[in-house]
Amino acid sequence: MPRTLAVANQKGGVAKTTTVASLGAALTELGQRVLLVDLDPQACLTFSLGVDPEDLDTSLHHVLLGSAKARDILITLDEGPDLVPATIELATAEVRLSRDSGAEQSLRTALRPLAASYDWILIDCPPTLGLLTVNGLSAASEVLIPLQCETLAHRGVGQLLDTIHDVQQLTNPGLEILGVLPTLYDGRTTHARKVLETISGTYDLPVLQPPIPKSIRFAEAPAIGQTILTTAPATPGAAAYRELAKALL
């Protein structure tokens, strides 16, 4: 079975999508078979990997509602992982799924036929604590929580941990928290260093290393449908994700 990692935080702008794309690329470089799942109706992961969501006739929306199979919508990226893409239609899937019993297991069921083909499945969860995120957590073996190294970014993490606890109790007892990944880290500022120092004590969770540095290179890469590992391979940001991938292995 693959290690299935849900990357989740209900706060936007904490580098969830960047982490899924970059970590997936780094694991692929290490010879791992990787599947990325875009569970966010904003489809930022899909777009940032060079696929225009508006050009797609079928997506994860159709898979969750049972009108398509996950294998039929797979997109193979050049020299990269495979992708289960999203479109804005995914927002309506959440509403329709809420009417069904066992709806929180829809993603797990949809991905099960693909499991034997991959070593890793990375799920980009939306910035909410709704049914889609619960689906991502229910399908995962582990949770990675990107956390921006700023004080305000800490607000709401307790709510996420409560949701994870509920999922552990109700739908996925084997779910584990891999840890907190510090992101958008600027080691030149005293504030960022202090926030990083307090993360472990505040949440009693493992802090993954290294912290991901703040860099304009992360914003530039999606514009050409690539990750920083391709567009700026020698930068500290690319090196950080490569080091994280090696540590996870």
Protein backbone atom coordinates (compact mmCIF):
# COMPACT_ATOMS: atom_id res chain seq x y z
CA MET A 1 0.00 0.00 0.00
CA PRO A 2 1.24 3.51 -0.73
CA ARG A 3 1.88 6.09 1.96
CA THR A 4 -1.03 8.44 1.50
CA LEU A 5 -0.32 11.93 2.76
CA ALA A 6 -3.04 14.53 3.20
CA VAL A 7 -1.60 18.05 3.19
CA ALA A 8 -4.11 20.07 5.17
CA ASN A 9 -4.61 23.42 6.86
CA GLN A 10 -7.85 25.37 6.66
CA LYS A 11 -5.89 28.62 6.44
CA GLY A 12 -5.11 29.64 2.88
CA GLY A 13 -1.73 30.86 1.70
CA VAL A 14 0.40 28.52 3.80
CA ALA A 15 1.97 26.66 0.84
CA LYS A 16 -0.20 23.53 0.80
CA THR A 17 -0.26 23.34 -2.99
CA THR A 18 3.41 24.26 -3.29
CA THR A 19 4.25 21.49 -0.82
CA VAL A 20 2.23 18.85 -2.65
CA ALA A 21 3.72 19.76 -6.03
CA SER A 22 7.30 20.22 -4.87
CA LEU A 23 7.43 17.23 -2.52
CA GLY A 24 5.82 15.08 -5.21
CA ALA A 25 8.47 16.15 -7.71
CA ALA A 26 11.26 15.52 -5.19
CA LEU A 27 9.98 12.02 -4.40
CA THR A 28 9.73 11.29 -8.13
CA GLU A 29 13.37 12.31 -8.54
CA LEU A 30 14.22 9.69 -5.93
CA GLY A 31 12.59 6.98 -8.03
CA GLN A 32 9.27 6.85 -6.21
CA ARG A 33 5.98 6.30 -8.01
CA VAL A 34 3.87 9.31 -6.99
CA LEU A 35 0.24 10.28 -7.51
CA LEU A 36 -0.96 13.82 -6.75
CA VAL A 37 -4.65 14.40 -5.99
CA ASP A 38 -6.15 17.88 -6.35
CA LEU A 39 -9.00 17.98 -3.83
CA ASP A 40 -9.43 21.76 -3.96
CA PRO A 41 -12.20 23.25 -6.15
CA GLN A 42 -9.88 26.19 -6.86
CA ALA A 43 -7.76 23.65 -8.82
CA CYS A 44 -4.52 25.47 -8.02
CA LEU A 45 -2.49 22.26 -8.05
CA THR A 46 -3.89 21.30 -11.43
CA PHE A 47 -3.14 24.72 -12.90
CA SER A 48 0.32 25.01 -11.34
CA LEU A 49 1.37 21.75 -12.99
CA GLY A 50 0.56 23.05 -16.45
CA VAL A 51 -3.00 21.77 -16.88
CA ASP A 52 -5.77 24.30 -17.53
CA PRO A 53 -8.81 23.14 -15.54
CA GLU A 54 -11.13 24.84 -18.03
CA ASP A 55 -9.92 22.48 -20.74
CA LEU A 56 -10.94 19.36 -18.81
CA ASP A 57 -14.16 17.50 -19.57
CA THR A 58 -13.82 15.14 -16.61
CA SER A 59 -12.13 15.57 -13.25
CA LEU A 60 -12.22 14.42 -9.65
CA HIS A 61 -15.74 15.86 -9.41
CA HIS A 62 -17.03 13.13 -11.74
CA VAL A 63 -15.06 10.42 -9.94
CA LEU A 64 -16.49 11.28 -6.53
CA LEU A 65 -20.02 11.30 -7.94
CA GLY A 66 -19.49 7.91 -9.61
CA SER A 67 -19.70 8.91 -13.29
CA ALA A 68 -15.99 8.28 -13.99
CA LYS A 69 -13.13 6.15 -12.68
CA ALA A 70 -10.00 7.70 -11.22
CA ARG A 71 -7.84 5.77 -13.69
CA ASP A 72 -9.75 7.30 -16.63
CA ILE A 73 -8.95 10.89 -15.65
CA LEU A 74 -5.28 10.41 -14.74
CA ILE A 75 -2.87 12.89 -16.30
CA THR A 76 0.74 11.82 -16.71
CA LEU A 77 3.10 14.76 -16.30
CA ASP A 78 6.38 14.95 -18.20
CA GLU A 79 9.13 13.47 -16.03
CA GLY A 80 6.93 13.93 -12.98
CA PRO A 81 4.20 12.33 -10.92
CA ASP A 82 0.70 11.48 -12.12
CA LEU A 83 -2.18 13.82 -11.36
CA VAL A 84 -5.86 13.42 -10.52
CA PRO A 85 -7.05 16.90 -11.58
CA ALA A 86 -9.75 19.16 -10.19
CA THR A 87 -12.09 21.78 -11.62
CA ILE A 88 -14.43 24.32 -10.04
CA GLU A 89 -17.21 21.71 -10.37
CA LEU A 90 -15.73 20.01 -7.33
CA ALA A 91 -17.46 22.62 -5.18
CA THR A 92 -20.86 21.25 -6.21
CA ALA A 93 -19.71 17.70 -5.57
CA GLU A 94 -19.34 18.53 -1.89
CA VAL A 95 -22.99 19.60 -1.72
CA ARG A 96 -24.25 16.54 -3.56
CA LEU A 97 -22.08 14.13 -1.55
CA SER A 98 -23.43 15.52 1.72
CA ARG A 99 -26.76 13.86 0.95
CA ASP A 100 -25.24 10.37 0.81
CA SER A 101 -24.44 8.05 3.70
CA GLY A 102 -20.76 7.26 3.96
CA ALA A 103 -19.91 10.30 1.85
CA GLU A 104 -16.71 10.94 3.82
CA GLN A 105 -15.23 7.72 2.36
CA SER A 106 -15.83 8.62 -1.30
CA LEU A 107 -12.22 9.56 -2.06
CA ARG A 108 -10.80 6.51 -0.32
CA THR A 109 -13.09 4.28 -2.38
CA ALA A 110 -12.21 6.08 -5.62
CA LEU A 111 -8.44 5.79 -5.08
CA ARG A 112 -8.42 2.17 -3.94
CA PRO A 113 -8.04 0.68 -7.48
CA LEU A 114 -4.93 2.85 -8.03
CA ALA A 115 -3.16 2.01 -4.79
CA ALA A 116 -0.99 -0.81 -6.12
CA SER A 117 0.47 1.44 -8.82
CA TYR A 118 2.06 4.00 -6.46
CA ASP A 119 4.47 4.34 -3.57
CA TRP A 120 3.06 7.71 -2.52
CA ILE A 121 -0.28 9.49 -2.87
CA LEU A 122 -0.24 13.19 -1.92
CA ILE A 123 -3.60 14.91 -1.44
CA ASP A 124 -3.92 18.69 -1.69
CA CYS A 125 -6.82 19.49 0.65
CA PRO A 126 -8.90 22.68 0.29
CA PRO A 127 -8.55 25.54 2.80
CA THR A 128 -11.69 24.53 4.71
CA LEU A 129 -12.75 21.94 7.27
CA GLY A 130 -15.68 20.74 5.16
CA LEU A 131 -16.58 17.40 3.62
CA LEU A 132 -13.82 17.49 0.99
CA THR A 133 -11.11 17.88 3.63
CA VAL A 134 -12.72 15.14 5.69
CA ASN A 135 -12.57 12.95 2.57
CA GLY A 136 -8.87 13.71 2.22
CA LEU A 137 -8.20 12.85 5.86
CA SER A 138 -10.31 9.70 5.64
CA ALA A 139 -8.33 8.51 2.62
CA ALA A 140 -4.90 9.24 4.12
CA SER A 141 -2.50 7.30 6.29
CA GLU A 142 -0.78 10.48 7.50
CA VAL A 143 -1.40 14.23 7.73
CA LEU A 144 1.19 16.91 7.01
CA ILE A 145 0.30 20.40 8.29
CA PRO A 146 2.08 23.29 6.52
CA LEU A 147 2.30 26.22 8.90
CA GLN A 148 3.47 29.69 7.95
CA CYS A 149 6.06 31.05 10.36
CA GLU A 150 3.92 33.99 11.47
CA THR A 151 1.90 34.37 14.65
CA LEU A 152 -1.47 34.82 12.93
CA ALA A 153 -0.95 31.62 10.95
CA HIS A 154 -1.32 29.66 14.20
CA ARG A 155 -4.97 30.61 14.56
CA GLY A 156 -7.22 27.72 13.67
CA VAL A 157 -4.67 24.92 13.98
CA GLY A 158 -6.50 23.72 17.07
CA GLN A 159 -9.69 23.39 15.00
CA LEU A 160 -7.82 21.33 12.41
CA LEU A 161 -6.48 19.05 15.15
CA ASP A 162 -10.05 18.63 16.45
CA THR A 163 -11.20 17.63 12.96
CA ILE A 164 -8.33 15.15 12.66
CA HIS A 165 -9.32 13.68 16.02
CA ASP A 166 -12.93 13.29 14.85
CA VAL A 167 -11.77 11.52 11.68
CA GLN A 168 -9.59 9.20 13.77
CA GLN A 169 -12.58 8.35 15.95
CA LEU A 170 -15.20 7.97 13.23
CA THR A 171 -13.78 7.08 9.81
CA ASN A 172 -10.02 6.48 9.85
CA PRO A 173 -8.60 5.14 13.13
CA GLY A 174 -5.20 4.52 11.55
CA LEU A 175 -4.65 8.18 10.62
CA GLU A 176 -1.46 9.67 12.08
CA ILE A 177 -0.12 13.21 12.15
CA LEU A 178 3.24 13.21 10.41
CA GLY A 179 4.02 16.67 11.73
CA VAL A 180 4.05 20.40 11.12
CA LEU A 181 6.07 21.72 8.18
CA PRO A 182 7.24 25.32 8.72
CA THR A 183 6.76 27.26 5.49
CA LEU A 184 7.41 30.76 4.16
CA TYR A 185 10.29 30.91 6.62
CA ASP A 186 12.53 33.97 6.67
CA GLY A 187 15.41 33.15 8.97
CA ARG A 188 16.63 36.75 8.83
CA THR A 189 13.78 37.94 11.06
CA THR A 190 13.64 37.45 14.80
CA HIS A 191 9.87 36.97 14.61
CA ALA A 192 10.10 34.00 12.24
CA ARG A 193 12.81 32.36 14.35
CA LYS A 194 10.76 32.75 17.53
CA VAL A 195 7.62 31.36 15.89
CA LEU A 196 9.60 28.35 14.65
CA GLU A 197 10.95 27.76 18.16
CA THR A 198 7.47 27.76 19.70
CA ILE A 199 5.67 25.48 17.21
CA SER A 200 6.67 22.21 18.83
CA GLY A 201 5.75 23.32 22.34
CA THR A 202 2.50 24.93 21.27
CA TYR A 203 1.03 21.90 19.49
CA ASP A 204 3.02 18.99 20.92
CA LEU A 205 3.63 17.80 17.36
CA PRO A 206 6.78 16.83 15.46
CA VAL A 207 8.30 19.71 13.48
CA LEU A 208 9.55 18.53 10.10
CA GLN A 209 12.90 19.73 8.86
CA PRO A 210 14.12 21.73 7.13
CA PRO A 211 11.79 24.75 7.25
CA ILE A 212 10.79 25.82 3.74
CA PRO A 213 12.31 29.25 3.00
CA LYS A 214 10.32 32.17 1.68
CA SER A 215 11.17 32.77 -1.99
CA ILE A 216 9.68 34.47 -5.03
CA ARG A 217 10.78 31.41 -7.00
CA PHE A 218 7.80 29.49 -5.63
CA ALA A 219 5.40 32.05 -7.10
CA GLU A 220 7.15 32.08 -10.47
CA ALA A 221 7.13 28.33 -11.10
CA PRO A 222 3.34 27.77 -11.58
CA ALA A 223 3.27 30.45 -14.28
CA ILE A 224 5.05 28.03 -16.60
CA GLY A 225 3.42 24.87 -15.25
CA GLN A 226 6.46 23.58 -13.40
CA THR A 227 7.73 23.17 -9.84
CA ILE A 228 10.68 24.97 -8.35
CA LEU A 229 12.71 21.78 -8.71
CA THR A 230 12.66 22.37 -12.47
CA THR A 231 12.57 26.15 -12.72
CA ALA A 232 15.13 26.93 -10.01
CA PRO A 233 16.76 23.62 -9.06
CA ALA A 234 19.78 25.12 -7.29
CA THR A 235 17.83 27.42 -4.95
CA PRO A 236 17.40 26.89 -1.19
CA GLY A 237 13.67 26.22 -1.70
CA ALA A 238 14.29 23.35 -4.07
CA ALA A 239 17.00 21.98 -1.79
CA ALA A 240 14.63 22.10 1.19
CA TYR A 241 11.98 19.98 -0.51
CA ARG A 242 14.60 17.51 -1.71
CA GLU A 243 15.90 17.20 1.86
CA LEU A 244 12.37 16.71 3.17
CA ALA A 245 11.72 13.98 0.60
CA LYS A 246 14.88 12.15 1.61
CA ALA A 247 13.94 12.42 5.28
CA LEU A 248 10.49 10.95 4.60
CA LEU A 249 12.06 7.99 2.85
